[in-house]
PDB file of C-alpha atoms and ligand atoms in Angstrom:
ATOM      1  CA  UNK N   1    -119.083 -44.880-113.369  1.00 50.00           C
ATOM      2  CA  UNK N   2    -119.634 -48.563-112.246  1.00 50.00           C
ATOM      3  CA  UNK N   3    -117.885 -50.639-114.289  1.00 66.00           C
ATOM      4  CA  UNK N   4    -119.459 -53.703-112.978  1.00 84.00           C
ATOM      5  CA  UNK N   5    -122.381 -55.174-112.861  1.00 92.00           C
ATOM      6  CA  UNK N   6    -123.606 -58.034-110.072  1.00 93.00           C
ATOM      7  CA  UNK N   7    -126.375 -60.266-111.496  1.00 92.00           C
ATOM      8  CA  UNK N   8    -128.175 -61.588-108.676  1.00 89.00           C
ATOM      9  CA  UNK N   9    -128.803 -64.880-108.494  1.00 88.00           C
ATOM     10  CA  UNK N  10    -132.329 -64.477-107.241  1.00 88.00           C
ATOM     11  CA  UNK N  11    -135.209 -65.970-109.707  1.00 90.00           C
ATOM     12  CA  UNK N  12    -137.507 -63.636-108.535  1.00 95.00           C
ATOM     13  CA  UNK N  13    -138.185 -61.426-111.386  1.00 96.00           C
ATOM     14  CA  UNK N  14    -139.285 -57.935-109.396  1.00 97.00           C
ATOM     15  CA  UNK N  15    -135.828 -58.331-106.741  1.00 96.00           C
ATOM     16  CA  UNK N  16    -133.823 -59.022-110.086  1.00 97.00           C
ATOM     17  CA  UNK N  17    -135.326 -55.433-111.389  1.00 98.00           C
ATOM     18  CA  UNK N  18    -134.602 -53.962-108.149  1.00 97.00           C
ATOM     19  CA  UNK N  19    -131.297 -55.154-107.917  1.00 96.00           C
ATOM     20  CA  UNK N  20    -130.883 -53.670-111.229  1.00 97.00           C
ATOM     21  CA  UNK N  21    -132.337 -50.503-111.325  1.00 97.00           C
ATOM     22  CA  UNK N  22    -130.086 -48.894-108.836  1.00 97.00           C
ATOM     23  CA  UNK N  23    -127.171 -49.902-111.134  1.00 97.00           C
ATOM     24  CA  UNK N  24    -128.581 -49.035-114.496  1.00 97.00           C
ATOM     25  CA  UNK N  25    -128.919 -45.630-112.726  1.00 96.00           C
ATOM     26  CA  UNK N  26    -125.758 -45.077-112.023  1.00 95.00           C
ATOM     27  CA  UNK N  27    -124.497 -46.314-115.038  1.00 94.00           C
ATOM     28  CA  UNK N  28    -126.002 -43.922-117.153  1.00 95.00           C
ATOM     29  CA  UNK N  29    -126.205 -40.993-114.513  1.00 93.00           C
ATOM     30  CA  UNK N  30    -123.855 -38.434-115.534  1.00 88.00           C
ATOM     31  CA  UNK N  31    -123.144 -39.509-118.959  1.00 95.00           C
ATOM     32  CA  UNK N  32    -124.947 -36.828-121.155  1.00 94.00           C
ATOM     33  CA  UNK N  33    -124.246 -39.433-124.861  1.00 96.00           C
ATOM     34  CA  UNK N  34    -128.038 -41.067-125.097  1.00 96.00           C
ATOM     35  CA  UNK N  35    -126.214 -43.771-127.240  1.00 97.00           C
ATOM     36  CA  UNK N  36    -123.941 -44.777-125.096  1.00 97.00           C
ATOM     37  CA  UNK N  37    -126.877 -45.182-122.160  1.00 97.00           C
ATOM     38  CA  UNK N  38    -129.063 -47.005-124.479  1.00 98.00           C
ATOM     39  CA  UNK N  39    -126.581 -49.543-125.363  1.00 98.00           C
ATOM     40  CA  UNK N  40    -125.875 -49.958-121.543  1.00 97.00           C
ATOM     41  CA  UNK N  41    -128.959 -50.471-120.293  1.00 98.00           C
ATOM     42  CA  UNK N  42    -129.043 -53.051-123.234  1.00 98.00           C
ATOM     43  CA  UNK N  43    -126.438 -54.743-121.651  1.00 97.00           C
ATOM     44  CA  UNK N  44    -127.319 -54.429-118.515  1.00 97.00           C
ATOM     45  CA  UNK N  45    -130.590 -55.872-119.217  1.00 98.00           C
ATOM     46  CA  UNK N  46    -128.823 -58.623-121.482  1.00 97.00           C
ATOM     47  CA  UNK N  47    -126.658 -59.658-118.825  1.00 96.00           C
ATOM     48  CA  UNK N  48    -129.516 -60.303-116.002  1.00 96.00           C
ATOM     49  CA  UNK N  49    -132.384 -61.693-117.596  1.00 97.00           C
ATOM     50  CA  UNK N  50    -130.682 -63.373-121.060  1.00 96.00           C
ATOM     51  CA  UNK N  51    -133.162 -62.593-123.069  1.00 98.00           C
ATOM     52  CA  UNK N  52    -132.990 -63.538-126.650  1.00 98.00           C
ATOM     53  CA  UNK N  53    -133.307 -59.930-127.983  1.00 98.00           C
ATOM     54  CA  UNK N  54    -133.380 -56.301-125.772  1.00 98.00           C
ATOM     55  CA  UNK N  55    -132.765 -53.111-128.323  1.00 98.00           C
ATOM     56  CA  UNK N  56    -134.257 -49.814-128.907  1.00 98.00           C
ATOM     57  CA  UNK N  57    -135.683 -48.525-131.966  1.00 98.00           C
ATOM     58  CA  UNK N  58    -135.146 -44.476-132.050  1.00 98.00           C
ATOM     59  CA  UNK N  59    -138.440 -42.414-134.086  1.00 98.00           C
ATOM     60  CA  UNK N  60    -136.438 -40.840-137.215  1.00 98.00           C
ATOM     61  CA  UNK N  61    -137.552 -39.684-140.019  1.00 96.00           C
ATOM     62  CA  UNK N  62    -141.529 -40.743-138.834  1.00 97.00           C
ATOM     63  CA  UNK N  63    -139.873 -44.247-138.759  1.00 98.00           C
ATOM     64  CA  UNK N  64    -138.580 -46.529-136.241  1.00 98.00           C
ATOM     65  CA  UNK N  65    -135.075 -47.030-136.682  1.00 98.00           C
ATOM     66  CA  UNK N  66    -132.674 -49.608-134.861  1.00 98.00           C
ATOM     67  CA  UNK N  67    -130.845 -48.363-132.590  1.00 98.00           C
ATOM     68  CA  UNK N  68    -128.261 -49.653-129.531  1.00 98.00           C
ATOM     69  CA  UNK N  69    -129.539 -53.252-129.008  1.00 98.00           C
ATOM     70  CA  UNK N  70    -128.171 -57.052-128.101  1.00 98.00           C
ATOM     71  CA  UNK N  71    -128.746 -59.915-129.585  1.00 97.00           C
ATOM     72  CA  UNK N  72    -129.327 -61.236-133.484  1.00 97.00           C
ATOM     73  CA  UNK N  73    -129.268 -58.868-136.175  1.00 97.00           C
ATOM     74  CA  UNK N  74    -132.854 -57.256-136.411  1.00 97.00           C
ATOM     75  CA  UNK N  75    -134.721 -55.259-139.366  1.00 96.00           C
ATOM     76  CA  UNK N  76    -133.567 -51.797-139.224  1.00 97.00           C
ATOM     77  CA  UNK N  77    -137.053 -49.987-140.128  1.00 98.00           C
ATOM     78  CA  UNK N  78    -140.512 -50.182-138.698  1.00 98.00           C
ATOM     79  CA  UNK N  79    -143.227 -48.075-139.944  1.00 98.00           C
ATOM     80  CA  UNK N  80    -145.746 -46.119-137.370  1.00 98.00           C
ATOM     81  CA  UNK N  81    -148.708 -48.915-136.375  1.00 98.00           C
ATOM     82  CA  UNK N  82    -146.225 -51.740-138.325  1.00 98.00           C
ATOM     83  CA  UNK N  83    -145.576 -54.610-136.206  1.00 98.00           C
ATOM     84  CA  UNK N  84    -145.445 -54.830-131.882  1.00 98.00           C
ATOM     85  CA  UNK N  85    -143.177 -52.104-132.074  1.00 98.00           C
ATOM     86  CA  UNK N  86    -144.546 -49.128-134.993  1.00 98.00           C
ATOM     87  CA  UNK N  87    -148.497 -50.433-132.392  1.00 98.00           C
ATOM     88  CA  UNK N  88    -146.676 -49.324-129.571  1.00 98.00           C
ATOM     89  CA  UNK N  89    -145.261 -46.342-130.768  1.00 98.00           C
ATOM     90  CA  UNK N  90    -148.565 -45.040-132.131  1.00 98.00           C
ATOM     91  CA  UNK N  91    -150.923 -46.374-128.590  1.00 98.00           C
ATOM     92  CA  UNK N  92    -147.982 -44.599-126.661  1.00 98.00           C
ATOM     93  CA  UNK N  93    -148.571 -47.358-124.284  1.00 98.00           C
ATOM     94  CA  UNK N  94    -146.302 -50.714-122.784  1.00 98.00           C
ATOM     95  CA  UNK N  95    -147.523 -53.740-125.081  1.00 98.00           C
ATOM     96  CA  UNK N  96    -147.237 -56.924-123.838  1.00 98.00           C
ATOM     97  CA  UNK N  97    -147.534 -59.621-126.334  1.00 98.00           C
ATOM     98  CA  UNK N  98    -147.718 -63.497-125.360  1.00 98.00           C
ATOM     99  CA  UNK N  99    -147.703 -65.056-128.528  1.00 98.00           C
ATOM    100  CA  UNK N 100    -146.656 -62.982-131.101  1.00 98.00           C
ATOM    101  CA  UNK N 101    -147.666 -65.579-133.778  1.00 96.00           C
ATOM    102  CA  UNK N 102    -151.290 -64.603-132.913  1.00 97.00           C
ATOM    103  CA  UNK N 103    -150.223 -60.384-133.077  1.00 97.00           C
ATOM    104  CA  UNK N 104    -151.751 -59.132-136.371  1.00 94.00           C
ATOM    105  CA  UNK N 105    -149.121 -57.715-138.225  1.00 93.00           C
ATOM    106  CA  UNK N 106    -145.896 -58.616-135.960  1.00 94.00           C
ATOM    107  CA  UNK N 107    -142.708 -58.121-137.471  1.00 95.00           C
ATOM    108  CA  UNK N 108    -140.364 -61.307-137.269  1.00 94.00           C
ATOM    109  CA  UNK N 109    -136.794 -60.032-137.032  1.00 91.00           C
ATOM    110  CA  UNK N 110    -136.639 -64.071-136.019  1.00 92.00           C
ATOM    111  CA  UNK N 111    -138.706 -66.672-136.180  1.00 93.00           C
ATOM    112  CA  UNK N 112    -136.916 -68.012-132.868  1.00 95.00           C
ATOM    113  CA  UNK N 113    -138.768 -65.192-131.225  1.00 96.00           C
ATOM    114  CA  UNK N 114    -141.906 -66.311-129.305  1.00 97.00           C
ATOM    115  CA  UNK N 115    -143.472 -63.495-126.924  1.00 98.00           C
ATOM    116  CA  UNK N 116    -142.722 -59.748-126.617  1.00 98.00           C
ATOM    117  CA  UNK N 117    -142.457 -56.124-124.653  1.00 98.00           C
ATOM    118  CA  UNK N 118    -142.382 -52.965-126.567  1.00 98.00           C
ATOM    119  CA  UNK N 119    -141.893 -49.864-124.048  1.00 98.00           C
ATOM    120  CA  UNK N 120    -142.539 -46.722-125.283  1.00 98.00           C
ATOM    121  CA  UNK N 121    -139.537 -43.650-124.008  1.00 98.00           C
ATOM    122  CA  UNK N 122    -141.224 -40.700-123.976  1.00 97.00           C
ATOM    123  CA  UNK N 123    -139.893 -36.782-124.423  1.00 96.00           C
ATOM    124  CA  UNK N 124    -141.833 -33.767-124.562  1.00 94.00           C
ATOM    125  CA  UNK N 125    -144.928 -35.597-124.347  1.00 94.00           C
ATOM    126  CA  UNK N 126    -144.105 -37.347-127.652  1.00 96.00           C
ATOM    127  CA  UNK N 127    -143.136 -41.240-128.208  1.00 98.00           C
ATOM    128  CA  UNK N 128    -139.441 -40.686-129.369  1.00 97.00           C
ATOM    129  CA  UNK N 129    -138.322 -44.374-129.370  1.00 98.00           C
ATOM    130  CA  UNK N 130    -139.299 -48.053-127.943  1.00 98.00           C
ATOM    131  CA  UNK N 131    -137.317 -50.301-126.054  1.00 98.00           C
ATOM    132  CA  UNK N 132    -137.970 -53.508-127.687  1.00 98.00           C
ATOM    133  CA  UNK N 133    -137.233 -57.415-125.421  1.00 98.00           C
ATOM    134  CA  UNK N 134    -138.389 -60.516-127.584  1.00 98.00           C
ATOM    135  CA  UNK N 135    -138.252 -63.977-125.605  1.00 98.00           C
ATOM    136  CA  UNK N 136    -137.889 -67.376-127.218  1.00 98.00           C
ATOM    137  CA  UNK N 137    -140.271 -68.590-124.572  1.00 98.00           C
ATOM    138  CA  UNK N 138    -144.301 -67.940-125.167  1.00 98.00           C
ATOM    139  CA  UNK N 139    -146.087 -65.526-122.622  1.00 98.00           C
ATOM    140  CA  UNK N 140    -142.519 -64.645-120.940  1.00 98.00           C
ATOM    141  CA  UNK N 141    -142.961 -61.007-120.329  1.00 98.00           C
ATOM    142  CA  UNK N 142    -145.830 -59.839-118.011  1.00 98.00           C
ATOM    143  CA  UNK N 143    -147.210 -56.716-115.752  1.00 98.00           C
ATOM    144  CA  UNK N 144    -144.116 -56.946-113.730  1.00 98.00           C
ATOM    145  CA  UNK N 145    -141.245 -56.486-117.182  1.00 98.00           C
ATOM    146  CA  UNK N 146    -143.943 -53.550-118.296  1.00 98.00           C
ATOM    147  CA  UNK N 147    -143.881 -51.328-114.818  1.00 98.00           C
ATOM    148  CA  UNK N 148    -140.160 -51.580-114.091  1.00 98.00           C
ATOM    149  CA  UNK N 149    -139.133 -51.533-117.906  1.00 98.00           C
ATOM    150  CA  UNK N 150    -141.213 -48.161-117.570  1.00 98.00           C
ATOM    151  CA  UNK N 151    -139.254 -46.832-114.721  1.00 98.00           C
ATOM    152  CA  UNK N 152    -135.337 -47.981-116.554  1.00 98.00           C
ATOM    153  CA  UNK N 153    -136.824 -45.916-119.498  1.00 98.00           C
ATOM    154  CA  UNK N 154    -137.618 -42.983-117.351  1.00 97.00           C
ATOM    155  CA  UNK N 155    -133.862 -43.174-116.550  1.00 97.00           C
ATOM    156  CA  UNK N 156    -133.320 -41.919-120.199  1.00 96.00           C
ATOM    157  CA  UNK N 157    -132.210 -38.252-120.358  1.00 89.00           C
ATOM    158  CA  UNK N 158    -132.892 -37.001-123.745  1.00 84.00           C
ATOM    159  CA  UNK N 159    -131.488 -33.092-122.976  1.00 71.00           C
TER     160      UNK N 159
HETATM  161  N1  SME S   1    -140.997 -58.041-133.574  1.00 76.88           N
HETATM  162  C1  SME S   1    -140.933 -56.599-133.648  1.00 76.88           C
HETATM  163  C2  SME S   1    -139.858 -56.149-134.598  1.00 76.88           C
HETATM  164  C3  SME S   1    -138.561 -55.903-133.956  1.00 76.88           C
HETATM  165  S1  SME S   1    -137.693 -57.296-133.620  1.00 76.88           S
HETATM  166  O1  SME S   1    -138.445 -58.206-132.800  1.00 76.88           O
HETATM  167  C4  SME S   1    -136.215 -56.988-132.964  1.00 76.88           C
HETATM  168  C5  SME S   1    -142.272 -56.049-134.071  1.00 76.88           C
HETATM  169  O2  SME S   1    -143.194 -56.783-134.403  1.00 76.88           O
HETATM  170  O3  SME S   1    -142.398 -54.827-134.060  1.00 76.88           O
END
């Protein structure tokens, strides 16, 4: 397992996902604990783009529950359609979210928290959790965060 990981320095956003990927890969490759992965990639993600918050909230219980994550301390339970995330989880689609002031129903773990990503993981054809980035800058996630945020969750072994 790599132990380390090398930010690059780059400010393009699609070569800092490249340069990522690759690593994030062989991070979790090999380790069967879907914990431990999620909270990597969480750092791994963390350490590159210092976002404000990057977690994933696992479906339990037909609710959204916190799971691995970096950052603030966040609200543990999100209801299916509550919120970016629970609108995410039942689309079963990438939302991006500019201004989450103007998002009907967003959930505001912190009011610091300007613009937003929800990603849903998918197993068995089903939505089993979200990976979750919040930004304290408005409109700072776009097409580029959704397809290769798509392609770290489809790193996720759920077996
Ligand atoms: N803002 C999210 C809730 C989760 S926190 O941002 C960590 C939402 O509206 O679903």
């Amino acid at each position: 397992m790599a132990e380390d990981l090398t930010i690059t320095a780059s400010t393009d956003k699609a070569e800092q996902y490249r340069s990522l990927i690759p690593q994030i890969n062989a991070l979790i490759n090999g380790e069967p604990d879907l914990v431990a992965n999620l909270a990597n990639i969480c750092a791994a993600l963390k350490e590159q783009f210092k976002w404000f918050w990057i977690g994933f909230y696992l479906v339990k219980d037909n609710k959204l529950v916190l799971g691995p994550f970096q950052g603030p301390v966040a609200c543990t339970r999100i209801g299916l359609g509550k919120g970016v995330c629970g609108a995410a989880w039942q689309q079963a689609e990438t939302l991006v979210v500019a201004n989450v002031n103007e998002f009907p129903g967003h959930i505001a773990c912190s009011s610091l928290s300007q613009s937003e990503i929800v990603v849903p993981l998918f197993h068995g054809g089903k939505v089993i959790a979200v990976l979750d980035a919040d930004s304290e800058a408005l409109a700072h996630f776009d097409e580029t965060d959704a397809r290769y945020l798509e392609q770290i969750v489809k790193l996720v072994n759920f077996k």
